[in-house]
Coordinates of C-alpha atoms and ligand atoms in Angstrom, one line a residue:
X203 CA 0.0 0.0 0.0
X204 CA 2.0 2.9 -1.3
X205 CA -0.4 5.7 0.6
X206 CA 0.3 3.9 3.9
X207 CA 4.0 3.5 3.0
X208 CA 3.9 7.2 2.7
X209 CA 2.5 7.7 5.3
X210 CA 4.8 5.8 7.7
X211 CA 7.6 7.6 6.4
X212 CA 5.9 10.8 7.0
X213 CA 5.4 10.0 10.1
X214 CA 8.9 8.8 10.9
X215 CA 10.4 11.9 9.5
X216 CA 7.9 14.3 11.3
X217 CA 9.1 12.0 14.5
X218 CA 13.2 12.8 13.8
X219 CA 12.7 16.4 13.4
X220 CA 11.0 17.0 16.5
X221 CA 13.8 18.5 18.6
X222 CA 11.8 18.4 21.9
X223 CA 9.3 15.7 23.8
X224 CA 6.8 18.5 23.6
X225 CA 7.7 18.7 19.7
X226 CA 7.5 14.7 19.2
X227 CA 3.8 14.7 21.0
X228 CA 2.7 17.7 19.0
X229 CA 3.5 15.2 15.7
X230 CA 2.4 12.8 17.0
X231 CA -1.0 14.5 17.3
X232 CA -1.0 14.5 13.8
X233 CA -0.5 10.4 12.9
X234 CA -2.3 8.6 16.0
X235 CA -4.5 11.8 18.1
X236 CA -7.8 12.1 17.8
X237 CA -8.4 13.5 14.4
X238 CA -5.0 12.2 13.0
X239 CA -4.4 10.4 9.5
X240 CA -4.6 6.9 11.0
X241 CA -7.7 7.3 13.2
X242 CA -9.1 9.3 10.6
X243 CA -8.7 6.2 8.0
X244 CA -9.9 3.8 10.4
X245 CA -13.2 5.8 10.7
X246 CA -13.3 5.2 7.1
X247 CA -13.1 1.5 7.0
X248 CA -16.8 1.7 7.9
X249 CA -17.9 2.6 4.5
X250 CA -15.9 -0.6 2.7
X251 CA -17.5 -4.2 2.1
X252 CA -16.3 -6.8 4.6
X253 CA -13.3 -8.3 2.3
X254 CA -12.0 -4.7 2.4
X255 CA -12.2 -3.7 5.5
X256 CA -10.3 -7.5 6.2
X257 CA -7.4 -6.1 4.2
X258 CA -7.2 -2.7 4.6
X259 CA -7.6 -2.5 8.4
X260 CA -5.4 -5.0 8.8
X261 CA -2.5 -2.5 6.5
X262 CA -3.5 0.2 8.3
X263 CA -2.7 -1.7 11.8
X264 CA 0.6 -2.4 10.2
X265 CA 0.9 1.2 9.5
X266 CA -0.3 2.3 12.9
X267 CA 2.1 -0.4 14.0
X268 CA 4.8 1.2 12.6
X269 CA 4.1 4.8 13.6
X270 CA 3.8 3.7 17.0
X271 CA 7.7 2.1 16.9
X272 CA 8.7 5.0 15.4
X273 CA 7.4 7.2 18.4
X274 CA 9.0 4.9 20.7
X275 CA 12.3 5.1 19.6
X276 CA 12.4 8.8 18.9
X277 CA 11.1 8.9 22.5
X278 CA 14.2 7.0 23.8
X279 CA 16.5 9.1 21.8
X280 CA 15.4 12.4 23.1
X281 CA 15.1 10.6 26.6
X282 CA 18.8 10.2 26.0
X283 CA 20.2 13.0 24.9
X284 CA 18.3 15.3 27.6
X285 CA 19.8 12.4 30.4
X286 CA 23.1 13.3 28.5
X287 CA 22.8 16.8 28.5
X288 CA 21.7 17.0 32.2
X289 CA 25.1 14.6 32.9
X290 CA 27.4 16.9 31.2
X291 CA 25.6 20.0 32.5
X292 CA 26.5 18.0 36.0
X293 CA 29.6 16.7 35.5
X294 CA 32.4 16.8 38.1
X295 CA 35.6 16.9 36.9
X296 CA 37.7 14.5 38.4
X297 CA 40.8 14.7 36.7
X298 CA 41.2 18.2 38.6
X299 CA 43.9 17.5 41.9
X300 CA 42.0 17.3 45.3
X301 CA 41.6 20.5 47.3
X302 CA 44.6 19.7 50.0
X303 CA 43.5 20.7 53.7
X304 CA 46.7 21.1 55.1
X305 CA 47.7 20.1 58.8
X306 CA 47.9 23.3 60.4
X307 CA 49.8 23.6 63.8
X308 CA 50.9 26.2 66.5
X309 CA 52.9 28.9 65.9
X310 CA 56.5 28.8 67.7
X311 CA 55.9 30.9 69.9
X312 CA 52.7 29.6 70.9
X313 CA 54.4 26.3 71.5
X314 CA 56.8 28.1 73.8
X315 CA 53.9 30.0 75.9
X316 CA 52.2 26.6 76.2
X317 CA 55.7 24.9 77.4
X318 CA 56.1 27.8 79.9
X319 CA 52.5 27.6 81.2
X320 CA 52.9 23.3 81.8
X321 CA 56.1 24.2 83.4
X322 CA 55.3 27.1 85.7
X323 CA 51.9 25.0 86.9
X324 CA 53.4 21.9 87.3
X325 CA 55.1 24.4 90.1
X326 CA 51.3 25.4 91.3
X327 CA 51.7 28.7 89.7
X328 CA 48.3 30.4 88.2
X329 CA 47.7 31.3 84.5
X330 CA 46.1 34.8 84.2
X331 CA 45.6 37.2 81.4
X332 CA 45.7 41.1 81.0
X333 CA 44.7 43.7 79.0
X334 CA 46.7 44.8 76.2
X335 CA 45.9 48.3 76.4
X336 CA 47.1 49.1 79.9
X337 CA 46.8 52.5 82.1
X338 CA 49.7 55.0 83.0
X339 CA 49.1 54.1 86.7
X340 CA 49.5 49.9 85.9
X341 CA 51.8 50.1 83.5
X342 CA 54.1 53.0 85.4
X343 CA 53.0 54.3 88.7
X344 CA 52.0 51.8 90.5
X345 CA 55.4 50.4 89.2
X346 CA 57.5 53.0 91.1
X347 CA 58.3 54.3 87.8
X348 CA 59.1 58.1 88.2
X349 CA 57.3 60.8 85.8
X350 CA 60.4 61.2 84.2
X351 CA 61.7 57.9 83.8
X352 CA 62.7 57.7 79.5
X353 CA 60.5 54.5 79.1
X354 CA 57.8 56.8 79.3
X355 CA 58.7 58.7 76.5
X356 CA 57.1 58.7 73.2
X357 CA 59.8 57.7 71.8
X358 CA 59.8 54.0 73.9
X359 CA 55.7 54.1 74.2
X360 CA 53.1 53.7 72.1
X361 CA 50.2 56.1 73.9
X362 CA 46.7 55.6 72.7
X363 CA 43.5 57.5 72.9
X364 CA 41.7 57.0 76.4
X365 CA 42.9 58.1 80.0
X366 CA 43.4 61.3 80.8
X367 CA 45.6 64.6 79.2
X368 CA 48.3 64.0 82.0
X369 CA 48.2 60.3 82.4
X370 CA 46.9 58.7 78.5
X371 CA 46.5 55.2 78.1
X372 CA 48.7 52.6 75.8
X373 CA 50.0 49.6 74.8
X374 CA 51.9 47.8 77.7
X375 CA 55.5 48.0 77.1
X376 CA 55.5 45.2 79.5
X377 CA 53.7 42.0 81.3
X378 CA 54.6 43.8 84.9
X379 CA 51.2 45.7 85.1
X380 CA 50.0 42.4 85.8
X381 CA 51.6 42.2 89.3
X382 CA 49.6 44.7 90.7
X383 CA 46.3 44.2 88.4
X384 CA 46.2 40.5 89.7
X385 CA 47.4 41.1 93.4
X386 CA 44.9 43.3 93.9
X387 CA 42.2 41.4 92.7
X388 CA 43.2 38.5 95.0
X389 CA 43.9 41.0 97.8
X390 CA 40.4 41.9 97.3
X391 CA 39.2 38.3 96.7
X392 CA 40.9 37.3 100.4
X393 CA 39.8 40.4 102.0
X394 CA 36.5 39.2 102.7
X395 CA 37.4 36.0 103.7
X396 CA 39.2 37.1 106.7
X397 CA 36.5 38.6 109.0
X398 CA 38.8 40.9 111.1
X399 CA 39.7 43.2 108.2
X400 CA 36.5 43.9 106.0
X401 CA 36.5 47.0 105.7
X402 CA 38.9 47.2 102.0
X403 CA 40.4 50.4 103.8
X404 CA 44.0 50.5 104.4
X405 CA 46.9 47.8 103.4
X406 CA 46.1 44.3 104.3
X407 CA 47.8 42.3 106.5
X408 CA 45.4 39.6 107.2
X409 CA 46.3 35.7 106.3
X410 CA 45.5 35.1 102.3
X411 CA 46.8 32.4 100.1
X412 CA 50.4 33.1 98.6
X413 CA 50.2 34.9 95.1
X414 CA 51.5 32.9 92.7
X415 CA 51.2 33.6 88.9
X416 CA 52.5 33.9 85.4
X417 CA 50.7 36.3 83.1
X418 CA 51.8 35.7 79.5
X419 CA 51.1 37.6 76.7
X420 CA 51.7 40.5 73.8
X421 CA 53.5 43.8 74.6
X422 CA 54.6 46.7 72.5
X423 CA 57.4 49.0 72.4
X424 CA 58.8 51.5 69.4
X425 CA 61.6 49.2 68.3
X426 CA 62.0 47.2 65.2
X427 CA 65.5 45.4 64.0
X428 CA 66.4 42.2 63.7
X429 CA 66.1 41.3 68.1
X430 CA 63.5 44.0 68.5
X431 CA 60.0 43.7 67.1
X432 CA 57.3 46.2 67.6
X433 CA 54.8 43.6 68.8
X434 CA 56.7 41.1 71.2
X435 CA 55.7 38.6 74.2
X436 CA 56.9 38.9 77.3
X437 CA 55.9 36.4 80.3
X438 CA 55.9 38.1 84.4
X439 CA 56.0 35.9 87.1
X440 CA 54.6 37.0 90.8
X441 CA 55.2 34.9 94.0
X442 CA 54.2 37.0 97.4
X443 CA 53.8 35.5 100.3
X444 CA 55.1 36.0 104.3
X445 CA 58.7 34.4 103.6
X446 CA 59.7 34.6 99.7
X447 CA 63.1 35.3 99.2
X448 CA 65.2 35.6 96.4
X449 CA 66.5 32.1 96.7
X450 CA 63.3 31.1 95.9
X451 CA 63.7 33.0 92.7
X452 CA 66.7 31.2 92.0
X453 CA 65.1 28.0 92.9
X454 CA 62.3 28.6 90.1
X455 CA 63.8 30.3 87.6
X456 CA 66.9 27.8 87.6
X457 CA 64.3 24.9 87.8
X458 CA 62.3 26.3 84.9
X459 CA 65.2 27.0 82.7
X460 CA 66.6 23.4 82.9
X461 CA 63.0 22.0 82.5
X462 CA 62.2 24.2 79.3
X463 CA 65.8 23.6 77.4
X464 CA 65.8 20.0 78.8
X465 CA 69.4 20.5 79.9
X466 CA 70.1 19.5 83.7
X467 CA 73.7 21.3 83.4
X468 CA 72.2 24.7 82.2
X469 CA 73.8 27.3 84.2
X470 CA 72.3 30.7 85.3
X471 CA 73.8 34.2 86.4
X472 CA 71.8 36.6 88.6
X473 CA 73.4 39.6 87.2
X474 CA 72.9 42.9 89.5
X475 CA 70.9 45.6 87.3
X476 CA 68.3 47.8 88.3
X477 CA 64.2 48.2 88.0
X478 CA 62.4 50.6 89.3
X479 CA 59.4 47.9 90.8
X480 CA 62.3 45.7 92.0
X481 CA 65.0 46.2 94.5
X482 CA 67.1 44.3 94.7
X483 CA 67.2 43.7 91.0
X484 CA 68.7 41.4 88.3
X485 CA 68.7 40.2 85.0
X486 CA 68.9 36.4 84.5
X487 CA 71.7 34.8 82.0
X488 CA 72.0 31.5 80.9
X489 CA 74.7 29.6 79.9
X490 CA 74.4 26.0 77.8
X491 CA 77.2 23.5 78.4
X492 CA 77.2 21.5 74.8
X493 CA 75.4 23.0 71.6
X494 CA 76.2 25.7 69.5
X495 CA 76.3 28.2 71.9
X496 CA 78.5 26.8 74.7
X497 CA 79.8 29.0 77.0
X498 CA 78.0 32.1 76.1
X499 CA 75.9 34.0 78.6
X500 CA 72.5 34.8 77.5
X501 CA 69.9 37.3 78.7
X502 CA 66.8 36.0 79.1
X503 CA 64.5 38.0 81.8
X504 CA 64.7 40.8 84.2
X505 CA 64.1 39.9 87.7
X506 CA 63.7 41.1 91.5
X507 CA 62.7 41.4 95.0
X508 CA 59.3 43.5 94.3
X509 CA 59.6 46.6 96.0
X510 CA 58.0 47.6 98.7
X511 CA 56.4 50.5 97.2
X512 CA 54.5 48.3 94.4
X513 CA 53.8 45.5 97.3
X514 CA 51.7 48.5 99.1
X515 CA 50.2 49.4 95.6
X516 CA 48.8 45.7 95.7
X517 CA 47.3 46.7 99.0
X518 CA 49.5 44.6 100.8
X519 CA 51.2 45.3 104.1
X520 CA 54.6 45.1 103.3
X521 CA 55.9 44.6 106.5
X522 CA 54.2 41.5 105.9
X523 CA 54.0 40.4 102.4
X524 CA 57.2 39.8 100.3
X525 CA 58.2 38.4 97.1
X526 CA 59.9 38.4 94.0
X527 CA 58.9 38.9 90.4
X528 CA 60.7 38.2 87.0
X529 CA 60.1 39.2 83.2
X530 CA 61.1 37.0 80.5
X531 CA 61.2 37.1 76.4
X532 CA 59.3 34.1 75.0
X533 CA 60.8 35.0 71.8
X534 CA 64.0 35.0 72.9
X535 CA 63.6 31.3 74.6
X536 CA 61.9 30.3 71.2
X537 CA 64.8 31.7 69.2
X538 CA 67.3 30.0 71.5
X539 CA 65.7 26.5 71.5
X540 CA 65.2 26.2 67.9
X541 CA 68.0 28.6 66.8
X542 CA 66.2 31.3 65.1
X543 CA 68.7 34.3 64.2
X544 CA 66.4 36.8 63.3
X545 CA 63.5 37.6 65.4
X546 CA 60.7 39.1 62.6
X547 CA 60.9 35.6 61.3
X548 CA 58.4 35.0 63.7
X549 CA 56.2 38.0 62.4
X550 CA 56.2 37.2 58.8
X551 CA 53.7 34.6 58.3
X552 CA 55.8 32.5 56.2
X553 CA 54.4 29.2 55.9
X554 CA 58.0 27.7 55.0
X555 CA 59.6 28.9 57.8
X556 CA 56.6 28.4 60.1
X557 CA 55.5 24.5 58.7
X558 CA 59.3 24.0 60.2
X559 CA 57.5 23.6 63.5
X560 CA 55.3 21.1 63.0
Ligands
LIG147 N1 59.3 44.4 83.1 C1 60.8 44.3 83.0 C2 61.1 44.6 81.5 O1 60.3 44.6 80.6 C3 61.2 42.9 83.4 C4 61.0 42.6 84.8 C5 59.9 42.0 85.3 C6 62.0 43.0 85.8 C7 59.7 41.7 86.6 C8 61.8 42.7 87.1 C9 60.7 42.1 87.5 O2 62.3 44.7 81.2

């Protein structure tokens, strides 16, 4: 039957240009819907004689037939290609190398304030923290620092806005205003709990735990070369009690030294020198026995009886209460135990100089 022939190829080219499942219904419509060529010839069988309608409907099912396969496979082949688009609209490439999360670790530094720390409470010392902007009265006066001493000047200080015209605030050029921050808040802290002197007037003199403490941390002076760094951390150390003496400095100090460098032969020199909050006063050197630096002495905090004006700044009767404090470079110990030469190494935030430490 040529006309159905015709038809079926009509049909199956219709089918391959429809670009679209909407497009390949809409032509479909026109072969097998409701008023389409193949219904619309069955509806004619009606009129033929029974032999007829025999032959012809049975071409026209083959036709129909064929229409139908047609459909079907177009349907799968746009089916396809839209999965295909969708895949490649999706795709991941693999081939690209992995996002690396690095191991990250502490800073050098950090490692060495966390070494103090273990070391310095392992000797039932205290951890406590203080502000980095300080006051004039904290960070001088109540230091027995004289109005005229030079570390006040601008050109050692960085002053800040805040305070007042005489007395401005700034950036600590050391951990010591932590001495008399902390003592005073134990001071206060005891006070109550010894019922004869309530009253917060007047220097106590009362029994209270002994003050013992380390308060690590950033400090800031104008300096910058390759030992001095604007930023730098410093670590203070308080022990008051009724009977702290300067051997007990020694004691620590000496016992803490060998602990942090892991050397038991480590030798230290309490060299006189002068502070204003201490008196006596002395800067701590250390000497290694094997390594590199054998035999050299090295400065590595400032140290003292506190004086007894700055005990009385604590609120403390200093008749009674006596003790020594100490200031040491974290830096400095960091740059000594790894041998570091230049100091802003630590500032840089170069990763291949910091991933060293890890
Ligand atoms: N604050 C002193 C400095 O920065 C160090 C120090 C601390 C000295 C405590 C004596 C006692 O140099």
């Amino acid at each position: 039957m040529n006309e159905l022939n015709i038809l079926v190829a009509a049909a199956k080219t219709d089918f391959g240009q429809a670009a679209t499942p909407a497009d390949l219904e809409n032509a479909k419509a026109l072969f097998l819907g409701k008023s389409g060529r193949i219904t619309e010839m069955m509806k004619g069988l009606s009129a033929l004689s029974v032999e007829e309608k025999k032959s012809r409907g049975a071409a026209i099912n083959q036709a129909k037939q064929a229409i139908e396969s047609a459909l079907n496979l177009r349907r799968e082949a746009l089916a396809d290609t839209e999965l295909q688009a969708q895949l490649q609209a999706e795709a991941l490439d693999v081939t690209l190398p992995g996002r690396q999360r690095g191991a990250g670790g502490l800073h050098p530094v950090s490692l060495t304030l966390e070494r103090i720390e273990a070391i310095f409470s392992s000797m039932g010392f205290e951890v406590a923290q203080g502000p980095e902007i300080e006051t004039d009265w904290f960070n001088f006066t109540a230091l027995n620092t004289p109005e005229d001493h030079p570390a006040r000047s601008m050109h050692d200080t960085f002053y800040v806005e805040g305070g007042s015209a005489t007395a401005p605030n700034l950036l600590r050029t050391h951990t010591s205003p932590m001495q008399v921050r902390h003592a005073v808040q134990h001071v206060k802290k005891h006070r109550a709990a010894t019922g004869a002197d309530t009253a917060g007037e007047g220097l106590f003199s009362g029994a209270m735990p002994e003050i013992r403490v380390i308060a690590p941390g950033r400090t800031y002076r104008v300096d910058s070369d390759a030992t001095h760094s604007p930023m730098f951390h410093q670590c203070e150390g308080l022990w008051i009690g009724e009977n702290v003496s300067f051997k007990d400095l020694k004691f620590v100090f000496t016992d803490f030294c060998r602990t942090f460098f892991e050397s038991d032969d480590l030798v230290l020199r309490f060299r006189p020198s002068f502070f204003p909050f201490t008196e006596p006063s002395a800067e701590i050197d250390i000497q290694f026995q094997g390594g590199p630096l054998a035999g050299k002495w090295l400065e590595v905090a400032g140290s003292g009886q506190v004086h007894p004006n700055v005990v009385r700044n604590m609120g403390l009767d200093s008749e009674k209460y006596i003790g020594f404090a100490f200031g040491m470079g974290p830096d400095r110990l960091t740059m000594l135990r790894y041998g570091v030469n230049d100091l802003r190494l630590f500032f840089d935030g170069d990763i291949r100089f910091l991933s060293q430490f890890q």
